[in-house]
CSV table of C-alpha atoms and ligand atoms in Angstrom, one decimal:
chain,number,residue,atom,x,y,z
A,1,MET,CA,0.0,0.0,0.0
A,2,ASP,CA,1.2,3.5,-0.7
A,3,ALA,CA,1.7,5.9,2.2
A,4,PRO,CA,-1.7,7.1,3.0
A,5,PRO,CA,-2.3,10.8,2.2
A,6,ASN,CA,-3.2,12.0,5.7
A,7,GLY,CA,-2.1,12.5,9.2
A,8,TYR,CA,-1.1,8.9,10.0
A,9,PRO,CA,2.5,8.9,8.6
A,10,LEU,CA,3.1,12.1,10.5
A,11,LEU,CA,1.7,10.6,13.7
A,12,ARG,CA,3.9,7.5,13.3
A,13,SER,CA,7.1,9.5,12.5
A,14,SER,CA,6.4,11.9,15.4
A,15,ALA,CA,6.1,9.0,17.8
A,16,GLU,CA,9.4,7.6,16.5
A,17,GLN,CA,11.0,11.0,16.9
A,18,LEU,CA,9.7,11.3,20.5
A,19,LEU,CA,11.2,7.9,21.3
A,20,ASP,CA,14.5,9.1,19.8
A,21,GLU,CA,14.5,12.2,22.0
A,22,VAL,CA,13.6,10.3,25.1
A,23,ALA,CA,16.3,7.7,24.4
A,24,ALA,CA,18.9,10.5,23.9
A,25,LEU,CA,18.0,12.0,27.3
A,26,LEU,CA,18.0,8.6,29.1
A,27,GLY,CA,21.2,7.3,27.5
A,28,LEU,CA,22.2,3.7,27.9
A,29,HIS,CA,20.1,3.5,31.0
A,30,GLY,CA,16.9,3.5,29.0
A,31,ALA,CA,18.0,1.8,25.8
A,32,ILE,CA,16.3,-1.6,26.4
A,33,VAL,CA,12.9,-0.2,27.5
A,34,ILE,CA,12.9,2.3,24.6
A,35,ASP,CA,13.6,-0.5,22.2
A,36,GLU,CA,10.6,-2.4,23.6
A,37,PHE,CA,8.4,0.7,23.0
A,38,ARG,CA,9.7,1.0,19.5
A,39,SER,CA,8.9,-2.6,18.5
A,40,ALA,CA,5.4,-2.3,20.1
A,41,LEU,CA,4.8,0.9,18.1
A,42,ARG,CA,5.9,-0.8,14.9
A,43,ARG,CA,3.7,-3.9,15.4
A,44,PRO,CA,1.7,-4.2,12.2
A,45,ALA,CA,-2.1,-4.7,12.1
A,46,VAL,CA,-3.1,-8.2,11.0
A,47,ILE,CA,-5.5,-8.7,8.1
A,48,ALA,CA,-6.9,-12.2,7.3
A,49,VAL,CA,-8.2,-13.0,3.8
A,50,SER,CA,-10.8,-15.7,3.5
A,51,GLY,CA,-13.6,-16.9,1.3
A,52,ARG,CA,-14.5,-20.0,-0.7
A,53,VAL,CA,-12.1,-22.0,-2.8
A,54,ASN,CA,-10.9,-20.3,-5.9
A,55,THR,CA,-12.4,-16.9,-5.2
A,56,GLY,CA,-9.0,-15.2,-5.8
A,57,LYS,CA,-7.7,-14.9,-2.2
A,58,SER,CA,-4.0,-15.6,-2.9
A,59,THR,CA,-4.1,-13.4,-6.0
A,60,LEU,CA,-5.4,-10.5,-3.9
A,61,VAL,CA,-2.8,-11.3,-1.2
A,62,ASN,CA,-0.1,-10.9,-3.8
A,63,SER,CA,-1.4,-7.5,-4.7
A,64,LEU,CA,-1.6,-6.4,-1.1
A,65,ILE,CA,2.0,-7.4,-0.5
A,66,SER,CA,3.2,-6.1,-3.9
A,67,ALA,CA,5.0,-9.3,-4.7
A,68,LYS,CA,4.0,-12.6,-6.3
A,69,ARG,CA,4.7,-14.8,-3.4
A,70,ALA,CA,1.5,-16.7,-2.8
A,71,PRO,CA,0.9,-19.5,-5.2
A,72,THR,CA,-2.3,-19.2,-7.4
A,73,SER,CA,-4.0,-21.4,-9.9
A,74,ALA,CA,-7.3,-22.4,-11.3
A,75,GLN,CA,-7.2,-25.6,-9.1
A,76,GLU,CA,-7.6,-25.7,-5.4
A,77,THR,CA,-4.2,-24.3,-4.3
A,78,THR,CA,-3.6,-23.0,-0.9
A,79,ALA,CA,-3.4,-25.9,1.6
A,80,LEU,CA,-2.0,-24.2,4.7
A,81,ILE,CA,-2.5,-20.9,6.4
A,82,CYS,CA,0.3,-18.6,5.5
A,83,CYS,CA,1.3,-15.2,7.2
A,84,TYR,CA,3.1,-12.7,5.0
A,85,ALA,CA,5.1,-10.4,7.3
A,86,TYR,CA,7.8,-7.8,6.8
A,87,GLY,CA,11.4,-9.0,6.9
A,88,ALA,CA,14.6,-9.2,5.1
A,89,PRO,CA,15.9,-11.2,3.4
A,90,ASP,CA,12.8,-12.8,1.8
A,91,ARG,CA,12.5,-16.2,3.4
A,92,ALA,CA,10.0,-18.8,4.6
A,93,GLU,CA,9.5,-20.9,7.7
A,94,ALA,CA,7.1,-23.5,8.9
A,95,ALA,CA,5.6,-23.5,12.4
A,96,LEU,CA,5.1,-27.1,13.4
A,97,ASP,CA,2.3,-28.6,15.6
A,98,SER,CA,5.1,-29.3,18.1
A,99,GLY,CA,5.8,-25.6,18.5
A,100,GLU,CA,9.1,-25.9,16.7
A,101,VAL,CA,9.8,-23.4,13.8
A,102,ILE,CA,11.9,-24.6,10.9
A,103,PRO,CA,13.2,-22.7,7.8
A,104,ILE,CA,11.9,-24.0,4.5
A,105,PRO,CA,12.8,-23.1,0.9
A,106,LEU,CA,11.1,-20.1,-0.7
A,107,THR,CA,10.9,-20.6,-4.4
A,108,PRO,CA,9.5,-18.3,-7.1
A,109,SER,CA,6.2,-20.2,-6.8
A,110,GLY,CA,6.0,-19.8,-3.0
A,111,PRO,CA,7.1,-21.7,0.1
A,112,ALA,CA,8.1,-25.2,-0.7
A,113,ILE,CA,6.9,-28.0,1.6
A,114,GLY,CA,7.5,-31.6,1.1
A,115,ASN,CA,4.3,-33.7,1.2
A,116,ALA,CA,5.7,-35.7,4.1
A,117,GLN,CA,6.0,-32.5,6.2
A,118,GLN,CA,2.6,-31.1,5.5
A,119,GLY,CA,0.7,-33.1,8.1
A,120,ALA,CA,3.0,-31.8,10.9
A,121,ILE,CA,2.8,-28.1,9.9
A,122,ASP,CA,0.5,-25.7,11.8
A,123,TYR,CA,1.0,-22.7,9.5
A,124,LEU,CA,3.6,-21.0,7.3
A,125,ARG,CA,5.3,-17.7,7.6
A,126,VAL,CA,6.8,-15.8,4.7
A,127,TYR,CA,8.9,-12.7,5.2
A,128,VAL,CA,8.9,-10.2,2.3
A,129,GLN,CA,10.7,-6.9,2.1
A,130,ALA,CA,7.7,-5.0,0.9
A,131,ALA,CA,7.0,-1.5,2.3
A,132,ALA,CA,3.3,-2.3,2.6
A,133,LEU,CA,4.1,-5.0,5.1
A,134,GLN,CA,5.5,-2.5,7.5
A,135,LEU,CA,1.9,-1.5,8.3
A,136,VAL,CA,0.1,-4.9,8.0
A,137,THR,CA,0.7,-8.6,8.2
A,138,ILE,CA,-1.5,-10.5,5.7
A,139,ILE,CA,-2.9,-14.0,6.4
A,140,ASP,CA,-3.8,-16.1,3.3
A,141,THR,CA,-6.0,-19.0,4.1
A,142,PRO,CA,-7.1,-22.3,2.4
A,143,GLY,CA,-10.5,-21.8,0.8
A,144,LEU,CA,-13.7,-22.6,2.7
A,145,GLY,CA,-16.3,-25.0,1.4
A,146,SER,CA,-13.9,-27.7,0.2
A,147,ALA,CA,-15.2,-31.0,1.3
A,148,ALA,CA,-12.3,-32.9,-0.3
A,149,THR,CA,-9.1,-31.9,1.5
A,150,GLY,CA,-9.8,-30.9,5.1
A,151,ASN,CA,-8.0,-27.6,4.4
A,152,SER,CA,-11.3,-25.7,5.1
A,153,ALA,CA,-11.5,-27.2,8.5
A,154,ARG,CA,-8.0,-25.9,9.2
A,155,THR,CA,-9.0,-22.4,8.2
A,156,GLU,CA,-12.1,-22.5,10.4
A,157,TYR,CA,-10.1,-24.0,13.3
A,158,ARG,CA,-7.4,-21.3,13.1
A,159,LEU,CA,-9.6,-18.2,12.4
A,160,LEU,CA,-12.6,-19.1,14.4
A,161,GLY,CA,-11.8,-21.6,17.2
A,162,HIS,CA,-8.2,-21.5,18.2
A,163,GLN,CA,-7.5,-19.2,21.2
A,164,GLY,CA,-3.7,-19.1,20.8
A,165,PRO,CA,-1.8,-15.9,20.0
A,166,GLN,CA,-1.1,-16.8,16.4
A,167,PRO,CA,-2.6,-15.8,14.1
A,168,GLY,CA,-5.2,-13.5,15.5
A,169,ALA,CA,-6.6,-10.9,13.2
A,170,ASP,CA,-7.6,-7.2,13.4
A,171,ALA,CA,-9.7,-7.4,10.3
A,172,LEU,CA,-11.1,-9.8,7.7
A,173,LEU,CA,-11.3,-9.5,4.0
A,174,TYR,CA,-14.0,-11.9,2.8
A,175,LEU,CA,-14.2,-12.7,-0.9
A,176,ILE,CA,-17.5,-13.6,-2.5
A,177,ARG,CA,-17.8,-14.9,-6.0
A,178,ASP,CA,-21.4,-15.6,-7.0
A,179,SER,CA,-23.6,-15.1,-4.0
A,180,PHE,CA,-23.3,-14.5,-0.3
A,181,ARG,CA,-24.7,-17.8,1.1
A,182,PRO,CA,-25.9,-18.7,4.6
A,183,ASP,CA,-22.6,-20.5,5.4
A,184,ASP,CA,-20.6,-17.4,4.3
A,185,GLU,CA,-22.8,-15.3,6.6
A,186,ASP,CA,-22.3,-17.9,9.4
A,187,PHE,CA,-18.5,-17.7,9.0
A,188,VAL,CA,-18.4,-13.9,9.1
A,189,SER,CA,-20.6,-13.9,12.3
A,190,ARG,CA,-18.4,-16.5,14.0
A,191,PHE,CA,-15.3,-14.6,13.0
A,192,ARG,CA,-16.7,-11.4,14.6
A,193,ALA,CA,-17.7,-13.3,17.8
A,194,ARG,CA,-14.2,-14.8,18.1
A,195,HIS,CA,-12.3,-11.6,17.5
A,196,GLY,CA,-14.3,-9.0,19.6
A,197,ASN,CA,-13.4,-5.4,19.0
A,198,GLY,CA,-11.3,-4.1,16.1
A,199,PRO,CA,-8.6,-1.4,16.2
A,200,ALA,CA,-11.2,1.4,16.0
A,201,GLY,CA,-13.0,0.2,19.1
A,202,GLY,CA,-16.1,-1.0,17.4
A,203,PRO,CA,-16.6,-4.6,16.2
A,204,VAL,CA,-13.7,-6.1,14.2
A,205,PRO,CA,-13.9,-4.8,10.7
A,206,VAL,CA,-15.1,-7.3,8.0
A,207,ILE,CA,-14.9,-6.0,4.4
A,208,GLY,CA,-16.9,-8.0,1.9
A,209,LEU,CA,-15.3,-8.2,-1.6
A,210,VAL,CA,-17.3,-9.0,-4.7
A,211,ALA,CA,-14.4,-10.9,-6.4
A,212,HIS,CA,-13.5,-11.4,-10.1
A,213,ALA,CA,-15.2,-8.1,-10.8
A,214,ASP,CA,-13.7,-8.1,-14.3
A,215,ASN,CA,-15.7,-11.2,-15.1
A,216,HIS,CA,-18.9,-10.1,-13.3
A,217,ASP,CA,-22.3,-10.6,-14.8
A,218,GLY,CA,-21.4,-12.5,-18.0
A,219,GLY,CA,-17.9,-11.0,-18.4
A,220,PRO,CA,-16.4,-8.4,-20.6
A,221,TRP,CA,-17.9,-9.4,-23.9
A,222,HIS,CA,-21.5,-8.8,-22.7
A,223,SER,CA,-23.0,-5.3,-23.2
A,224,ALA,CA,-22.8,-4.3,-19.5
A,225,GLU,CA,-19.4,-3.2,-18.1
A,226,PRO,CA,-18.6,-5.9,-15.6
A,227,VAL,CA,-16.8,-3.8,-13.0
A,228,ASP,CA,-19.8,-1.4,-13.0
A,229,MET,CA,-22.1,-4.3,-12.5
A,230,ALA,CA,-19.9,-5.6,-9.7
A,231,LYS,CA,-20.1,-2.2,-8.0
A,232,ARG,CA,-23.9,-2.4,-8.1
A,233,ALA,CA,-23.8,-5.9,-6.7
A,234,ALA,CA,-21.5,-4.7,-3.9
A,235,ALA,CA,-23.8,-1.8,-3.1
A,236,GLU,CA,-26.8,-4.2,-2.9
A,237,LEU,CA,-24.9,-6.6,-0.6
A,238,ALA,CA,-23.9,-3.7,1.6
A,239,ARG,CA,-27.6,-2.8,2.0
A,240,ARG,CA,-28.5,-6.4,2.8
A,241,MET,CA,-25.6,-7.0,5.2
A,242,PRO,CA,-25.1,-3.9,7.4
A,243,GLN,CA,-22.8,-6.0,9.6
A,244,LEU,CA,-20.2,-5.8,6.9
A,245,THR,CA,-18.0,-2.7,7.4
A,246,ALA,CA,-18.0,-2.1,3.6
A,247,VAL,CA,-18.6,-4.1,0.4
A,248,LEU,CA,-16.4,-3.4,-2.6
A,249,PRO,CA,-15.8,-4.9,-6.0
A,250,VAL,CA,-12.3,-6.2,-6.6
A,251,SER,CA,-10.4,-7.8,-9.4
A,252,GLY,CA,-7.4,-9.6,-7.8
A,253,LEU,CA,-6.0,-10.3,-11.3
A,254,LEU,CA,-5.8,-6.7,-12.3
A,255,ALA,CA,-4.6,-5.7,-8.9
A,256,GLU,CA,-1.9,-8.3,-8.8
A,257,THR,CA,-0.6,-7.3,-12.3
A,258,VAL,CA,-0.4,-3.7,-11.5
A,259,ARG,CA,1.0,-4.1,-8.0
A,260,THR,CA,3.7,-6.7,-8.8
A,261,GLY,CA,5.0,-4.7,-11.8
A,262,ALA,CA,4.3,-7.6,-14.1
A,263,LEU,CA,3.4,-5.3,-17.1
A,264,ARG,CA,6.3,-4.6,-19.5
A,265,GLU,CA,6.5,-1.7,-22.0
A,266,GLN,CA,6.0,-4.3,-24.8
A,267,ASP,CA,2.7,-5.4,-23.2
A,268,VAL,CA,1.5,-1.8,-23.3
A,269,ARG,CA,2.6,-1.5,-27.0
A,270,ASN,CA,0.8,-4.7,-27.9
A,271,LEU,CA,-2.4,-3.4,-26.2
A,272,ARG,CA,-2.1,-0.2,-28.2
A,273,LEU,CA,-1.9,-2.3,-31.4
A,274,LEU,CA,-5.3,-3.7,-30.5
A,275,GLN,CA,-6.9,-0.3,-30.4
A,276,GLY,CA,-8.7,-0.5,-33.7
A,277,ALA,CA,-9.3,-4.2,-33.6
A,278,ASP,CA,-12.8,-5.7,-34.2
A,279,GLU,CA,-14.3,-6.9,-30.9
A,280,MET,CA,-15.5,-10.2,-32.3
A,281,ARG,CA,-11.9,-10.9,-33.4
A,282,LEU,CA,-10.7,-10.2,-29.9
A,283,GLN,CA,-13.3,-12.3,-28.3
A,284,PHE,CA,-12.6,-15.3,-30.4
A,285,ALA,CA,-8.8,-14.7,-30.8
A,286,GLU,CA,-8.1,-18.2,-29.4
A,287,HIS,CA,-9.8,-19.7,-32.5
A,288,LEU,CA,-9.3,-17.0,-35.1
A,289,GLY,CA,-5.9,-15.9,-34.1
A,290,PRO,CA,-5.2,-12.4,-32.7
A,291,PRO,CA,-5.6,-9.3,-34.9
A,292,PRO,CA,-2.7,-8.7,-37.3
A,293,GLY,CA,0.5,-7.2,-35.8
A,294,VAL,CA,0.3,-9.1,-32.4
A,295,ALA,CA,1.8,-12.5,-32.0
A,296,LYS,CA,-0.3,-15.3,-30.5
A,297,GLU,CA,2.0,-15.7,-27.5
A,298,ASP,CA,2.0,-12.0,-26.8
A,299,PHE,CA,-1.8,-11.9,-27.0
A,300,ARG,CA,-2.0,-14.8,-24.6
A,301,ARG,CA,0.5,-13.1,-22.2
A,302,LEU,CA,-1.6,-9.9,-22.2
A,303,THR,CA,-4.8,-11.9,-21.5
A,304,ALA,CA,-3.1,-13.7,-18.7
A,305,LEU,CA,-2.0,-10.4,-17.2
A,306,ILE,CA,-5.1,-8.2,-17.5
A,307,GLY,CA,-7.8,-10.7,-18.5
A,308,SER,CA,-10.2,-10.2,-21.4
A,309,TYR,CA,-11.6,-7.2,-19.5
A,310,GLY,CA,-8.2,-5.5,-19.6
A,311,VAL,CA,-7.9,-6.3,-23.3
A,312,ARG,CA,-11.3,-5.0,-24.2
A,313,TYR,CA,-11.5,-1.9,-22.0
A,314,GLY,CA,-7.8,-1.1,-21.3
A,315,ARG,CA,-7.3,-0.3,-25.0
A,316,GLU,CA,-8.7,3.1,-24.3
A,317,HIS,CA,-6.3,3.8,-21.5
A,318,CYS,CA,-2.9,2.7,-22.8
A,319,GLY,CA,-1.4,5.9,-24.1
A,320,SER,CA,1.5,5.2,-21.7
A,321,ALA,CA,2.5,2.5,-19.2
A,322,ALA,CA,1.7,4.9,-16.4
A,323,GLU,CA,-1.8,5.7,-17.7
A,324,LEU,CA,-2.6,2.0,-18.0
A,325,ALA,CA,-1.2,1.3,-14.5
A,326,ASP,CA,-3.4,4.1,-13.1
A,327,TRP,CA,-6.4,2.8,-14.8
A,328,LEU,CA,-5.8,-0.8,-13.6
A,329,TYR,CA,-5.2,0.4,-10.1
A,330,GLU,CA,-8.6,2.2,-10.1
A,331,ARG,CA,-10.6,-0.4,-12.0
A,332,SER,CA,-9.2,-3.3,-10.0
A,333,GLY,CA,-10.8,-1.9,-6.9
A,334,LEU,CA,-7.5,-1.8,-5.1
A,335,ALA,CA,-7.5,2.0,-4.8
A,336,GLU,CA,-10.8,1.9,-2.9
A,337,LEU,CA,-9.9,-1.2,-0.9
A,338,GLU,CA,-6.7,0.5,0.3
A,339,ARG,CA,-8.6,3.6,1.3
A,340,ALA,CA,-11.1,1.4,3.2
A,341,LEU,CA,-8.3,-0.5,5.0
A,342,GLN,CA,-6.7,2.8,5.9
A,343,ASN,CA,-9.9,4.1,7.4
A,344,ALA,CA,-11.0,1.0,9.2
A,345,VAL,CA,-7.8,-0.8,10.1
A,346,THR,CA,-4.3,0.7,9.6
A,347,GLY,CA,-5.2,4.2,10.6
A,348,PRO,CA,-7.0,3.4,13.8
A,349,ALA,CA,-4.4,0.7,14.6
A,350,GLU,CA,-1.7,3.3,14.3
A,351,SER,CA,-3.5,5.7,16.7
A,352,VAL,CA,-4.0,2.9,19.2
A,353,ARG,CA,-0.3,2.0,19.1
A,354,VAL,CA,0.8,5.6,19.6
A,355,GLU,CA,-1.8,6.1,22.4
A,356,GLU,CA,-0.5,3.0,24.2
A,357,MET,CA,3.1,4.2,23.7
A,358,LEU,CA,2.4,7.6,25.3
A,359,ALA,CA,0.6,6.0,28.2
A,360,GLY,CA,3.4,3.4,28.6
A,361,LEU,CA,6.1,6.1,28.5
A,362,MET,CA,4.3,8.1,31.2
A,363,ALA,CA,3.9,5.0,33.4
A,364,ALA,CA,7.6,4.1,32.9
A,365,ALA,CA,8.7,7.7,33.7
A,366,ARG,CA,6.8,7.5,37.0
A,367,SER,CA,7.8,4.0,38.1
A,368,GLN,CA,11.4,4.3,37.0
A,369,SER,CA,11.8,7.9,38.2
A,370,TRP,CA,13.0,9.3,34.9
A,371,PRO,CA,14.3,12.9,35.1
A,372,PRO,CA,11.7,15.7,35.1
A,373,GLU,CA,12.8,17.0,31.6
A,374,VAL,CA,11.9,13.6,30.2
A,375,ARG,CA,8.5,13.7,31.8
A,376,ARG,CA,7.9,17.2,30.5
A,377,LEU,CA,8.9,16.1,27.0
A,378,ILE,CA,6.4,13.2,27.0
A,379,GLU,CA,3.6,15.3,28.5
A,380,SER,CA,4.0,18.2,26.0
A,381,ALA,CA,4.1,15.7,23.1
A,382,ARG,CA,0.5,14.6,23.9
A,383,HIS,CA,-0.7,18.1,23.2
A,384,ALA,CA,1.5,18.9,20.2
A,385,PRO,CA,-0.1,19.4,16.8
A,386,ALA,CA,1.7,16.3,15.4
A,387,PHE,CA,-0.2,14.1,17.9
A,388,HIS,CA,-3.6,15.8,17.4
A,389,ARG,CA,-4.7,12.8,15.2
A,390,LEU,CA,-5.2,10.9,18.5
A,391,GLN,CA,-7.7,13.5,19.7
A,392,GLU,CA,-9.6,13.2,16.4
A,393,GLU,CA,-9.7,9.4,16.7
A,394,ALA,CA,-10.8,9.5,20.3
A,395,ALA,CA,-13.6,12.1,19.5
A,396,LEU,CA,-14.7,10.0,16.5
A,397,ALA,CA,-14.9,6.8,18.5
A,398,LEU,CA,-16.9,8.5,21.3
A,399,LEU,CA,-19.4,10.3,18.9
A,400,ARG,CA,-19.8,7.1,16.8
A,401,SER,CA,-20.7,5.1,19.8
A,402,SER,CA,-23.4,7.5,21.0
A,403,ALA,CA,-24.6,9.0,17.7
A,404,PRO,CA,-23.3,7.1,14.7
A,405,GLY,CA,-25.3,9.2,12.2
A,406,HIS,CA,-24.2,12.6,13.6
A,407,GLU,CA,-22.9,15.0,10.9
A,408,LEU,CA,-19.7,15.6,12.8
A,409,VAL,CA,-18.8,11.9,12.4
A,410,ALA,CA,-18.4,12.5,8.6
A,411,VAL,CA,-16.3,15.6,9.3
A,412,LEU,CA,-14.0,13.7,11.6
A,413,GLU,CA,-13.7,10.9,9.1
A,414,GLY,CA,-13.0,13.4,6.3
A,415,LEU,CA,-10.2,14.9,8.5
A,416,ARG,CA,-8.2,11.7,8.0
A,417,GLN,CA,-7.4,13.0,4.5
A,418,ALA,CA,-4.8,15.8,4.5
A,419,ASP,CA,-6.5,17.8,1.8
A,420,TRP,CA,-10.1,17.3,2.9
A,421,TRP,CA,-12.4,20.3,3.1
A,422,PRO,CA,-16.1,20.1,4.1
A,423,PRO,CA,-18.1,19.7,0.9
A,424,ALA,CA,-20.5,22.6,1.5
A,425,VAL,CA,-17.7,25.2,1.4
A,426,SER,CA,-15.2,23.4,-0.8
A,427,PRO,CA,-12.9,26.0,-2.4
A,428,GLU,CA,-10.2,24.9,-4.9
A,429,ALA,CA,-7.4,25.6,-2.4
A,430,PRO,CA,-8.6,26.8,0.9
A,431,GLU,CA,-6.9,29.9,2.3
A,432,ARG,CA,-5.7,30.4,5.8
A,433,SER,CA,-8.6,32.7,6.6
A,434,GLY,CA,-11.0,30.1,5.3
A,435,TYR,CA,-9.7,27.5,7.8
A,436,LEU,CA,-9.8,30.0,10.6
A,437,GLU,CA,-13.4,31.0,9.8
A,438,LEU,CA,-14.5,27.4,9.8
A,439,ALA,CA,-12.6,26.7,13.0
A,440,SER,CA,-14.6,29.4,14.7
A,441,HIS,CA,-17.8,28.0,13.3
A,442,TYR,CA,-17.0,24.7,15.0
A,443,GLN,CA,-16.0,26.4,18.2
A,444,ALA,CA,-19.5,27.9,18.2
A,445,VAL,CA,-21.0,24.5,17.5
A,446,ALA,CA,-19.1,23.2,20.6
A,447,GLY,CA,-20.6,26.0,22.7
A,448,SER,CA,-24.2,25.1,21.8
A,449,ALA,CA,-23.7,21.3,21.7
A,450,SER,CA,-26.4,19.2,23.4
A,451,THR,CA,-24.1,16.3,24.4
A,452,GLY,CA,-20.6,16.0,25.7
A,453,ALA,CA,-19.5,13.8,22.8
A,454,GLU,CA,-20.8,16.4,20.3
A,455,ALA,CA,-19.1,19.2,22.1
A,456,ARG,CA,-15.8,17.3,22.3
A,457,ALA,CA,-16.0,16.5,18.6
A,458,ALA,CA,-16.7,20.1,17.6
A,459,ARG,CA,-13.8,21.3,19.8
A,460,VAL,CA,-11.4,18.8,18.3
A,461,ILE,CA,-12.5,19.7,14.7
A,462,ALA,CA,-12.0,23.4,15.5
A,463,ARG,CA,-8.4,22.7,16.6
A,464,SER,CA,-7.8,20.4,13.6
A,465,LEU,CA,-8.7,23.3,11.3
A,466,PHE,CA,-6.7,25.7,13.3
A,467,ILE,CA,-3.6,23.5,13.0
A,468,ARG,CA,-4.3,23.1,9.2
A,469,SER,CA,-4.6,26.9,8.9
A,470,GLY,CA,-0.8,27.0,9.7
A,471,ALA,CA,0.0,25.0,6.6
A,472,ALA,CA,-2.5,26.8,4.3
A,473,ARG,CA,-1.5,29.6,2.1
A,474,ASN,CA,-2.2,33.2,3.0
A,475,PRO,CA,-4.4,35.3,0.7
A,476,ALA,CA,-2.3,37.2,-1.8
X,1,GTP,N1,-10.3,-12.9,-14.3
X,1,GTP,C1,-9.9,-13.0,-13.0
X,1,GTP,N2,-9.3,-14.1,-12.6
X,1,GTP,C2,-8.9,-14.2,-11.3
X,1,GTP,C3,-9.1,-13.1,-10.4
X,1,GTP,N3,-8.6,-13.4,-9.2
X,1,GTP,C4,-8.0,-14.6,-9.3
X,1,GTP,N4,-8.2,-15.1,-10.6
X,1,GTP,C5,-7.8,-16.4,-11.1
X,1,GTP,O1,-8.6,-17.4,-10.4
X,1,GTP,C6,-7.8,-18.5,-10.1
X,1,GTP,C7,-7.8,-18.8,-8.6
X,1,GTP,O2,-7.1,-17.7,-7.9
X,1,GTP,P1,-6.4,-18.0,-6.5
X,1,GTP,O3,-5.9,-16.7,-6.1
X,1,GTP,O4,-5.5,-19.1,-6.6
X,1,GTP,O5,-7.7,-18.4,-5.7
X,1,GTP,P2,-7.8,-18.8,-4.1
X,1,GTP,O6,-9.0,-18.3,-3.6
X,1,GTP,O7,-6.5,-18.4,-3.4
X,1,GTP,O8,-7.9,-20.4,-4.3
X,1,GTP,P3,-7.6,-21.5,-3.1
X,1,GTP,O9,-6.3,-21.2,-2.5
X,1,GTP,O10,-7.6,-22.8,-3.9
X,1,GTP,O11,-8.8,-21.4,-2.2
X,1,GTP,C8,-6.4,-18.2,-10.6
X,1,GTP,O12,-6.3,-18.8,-11.9
X,1,GTP,C9,-6.3,-16.7,-10.7
X,1,GTP,O13,-5.5,-16.2,-11.8
X,1,GTP,C10,-9.9,-12.0,-10.9
X,1,GTP,O14,-10.1,-11.0,-10.2
X,1,GTP,N5,-10.2,-12.0,-12.2
X,2,MG,MG1,-5.2,-19.6,-2.4
């Protein structure tokens, strides 16, 4: 995932900086305890990916970790739960039922386990040096609903029943192919019951994904645009299943291709050569041969990378490799999914980690009698603008729990984006005076608020706008 465009990276780096400053004041004396705070702060959120066999879980996992590490195929593929975590060098290990952890080979087609070992393995762990994994650990799972292999039972046992520390999850991505059946619903409810609260304080987030969006509703050769149809299906499912945090369409195939950098310049040139081609010819290229100018193997490669959907619709967006990549990122649903994860999982998890770090530092300062200047440093950090995100998150959680539909909830959610501006007064580039005016509006709202949660939310929003006014341009 790219660095999110809002206050979270600032929060994280400010927290790291505070630890550096405290460490410098404490010297060797505090090195061990500060290292512990640092690793707790860096602990990634854990996201599990589940759904029926062949829904595209591992393909989506590859796109989320920006590397083709999870094996995928048209057959039933994933046999063991596999955690993808940040680490260098790239490597794999197997956690055995006995508790022992052993290194195993990591090949280009994934972690290699001998058949003989499989029965004794509890789960696999793959370390990948991908920036996205600094924020999240992703758990790929064997598909549900497979009667043949017993792998489904393993997923259910691990994600729903087992109480041990590994692998717990802060969120679930649940892929749906055709319809959301009663046993899918049952799995999601049991997952929620098992995992309690999520990082934002409410129930653990479960995001439903209408998978294979590029092939939705008859696929790309029908008259309706499949991704648009998948969007409609997602909206309909969201209405029917309010317990899902969000429902989004996703094409793991397009997402994997764009995120793993699999497209070459030559693929983009080949796609461009298809721009004027007859659609019948494209649809039946396997039998009729591809349109003139494009070799059969190049056409096959293109179809394997971006599907028939990408071939049909991507032709209008392939002026350059960058243009095609942007289009794929958006149409794959990955852009929206990453925003949803940022809002529901990684952003709130970051706030919780920083909150815990500040509380832990204060407690350590008291119990270990750290010098007064260290205590002052920690206390003043809590009120510094760089840590104001924490106030926004706390005010949001409080207002959501008492009045989820309140208009200030949307304002606090919007503030998670650095360039957000309330829709009613949206100028192209807000000026300093605009921020200040709006800040005083929310100050007035706080004064006339009817509940404590509303007053706190309005006060926090006023300060957020005041802080932003410092970064805004002054009128000429
Ligand atoms: N067209 C299209 N094909 C996809 C998409 N996602 C996955 N596939 C293909 O579907 C097949 C199954 O994908 P996997 O990612 O292995 O599915 P899985 O859910 O991990 O399967 P199991 O591990 O067996 O449960 C592969 O051939 C993928 O290339 C998608 O969004 N669109
Ligand atoms: Mg799989």
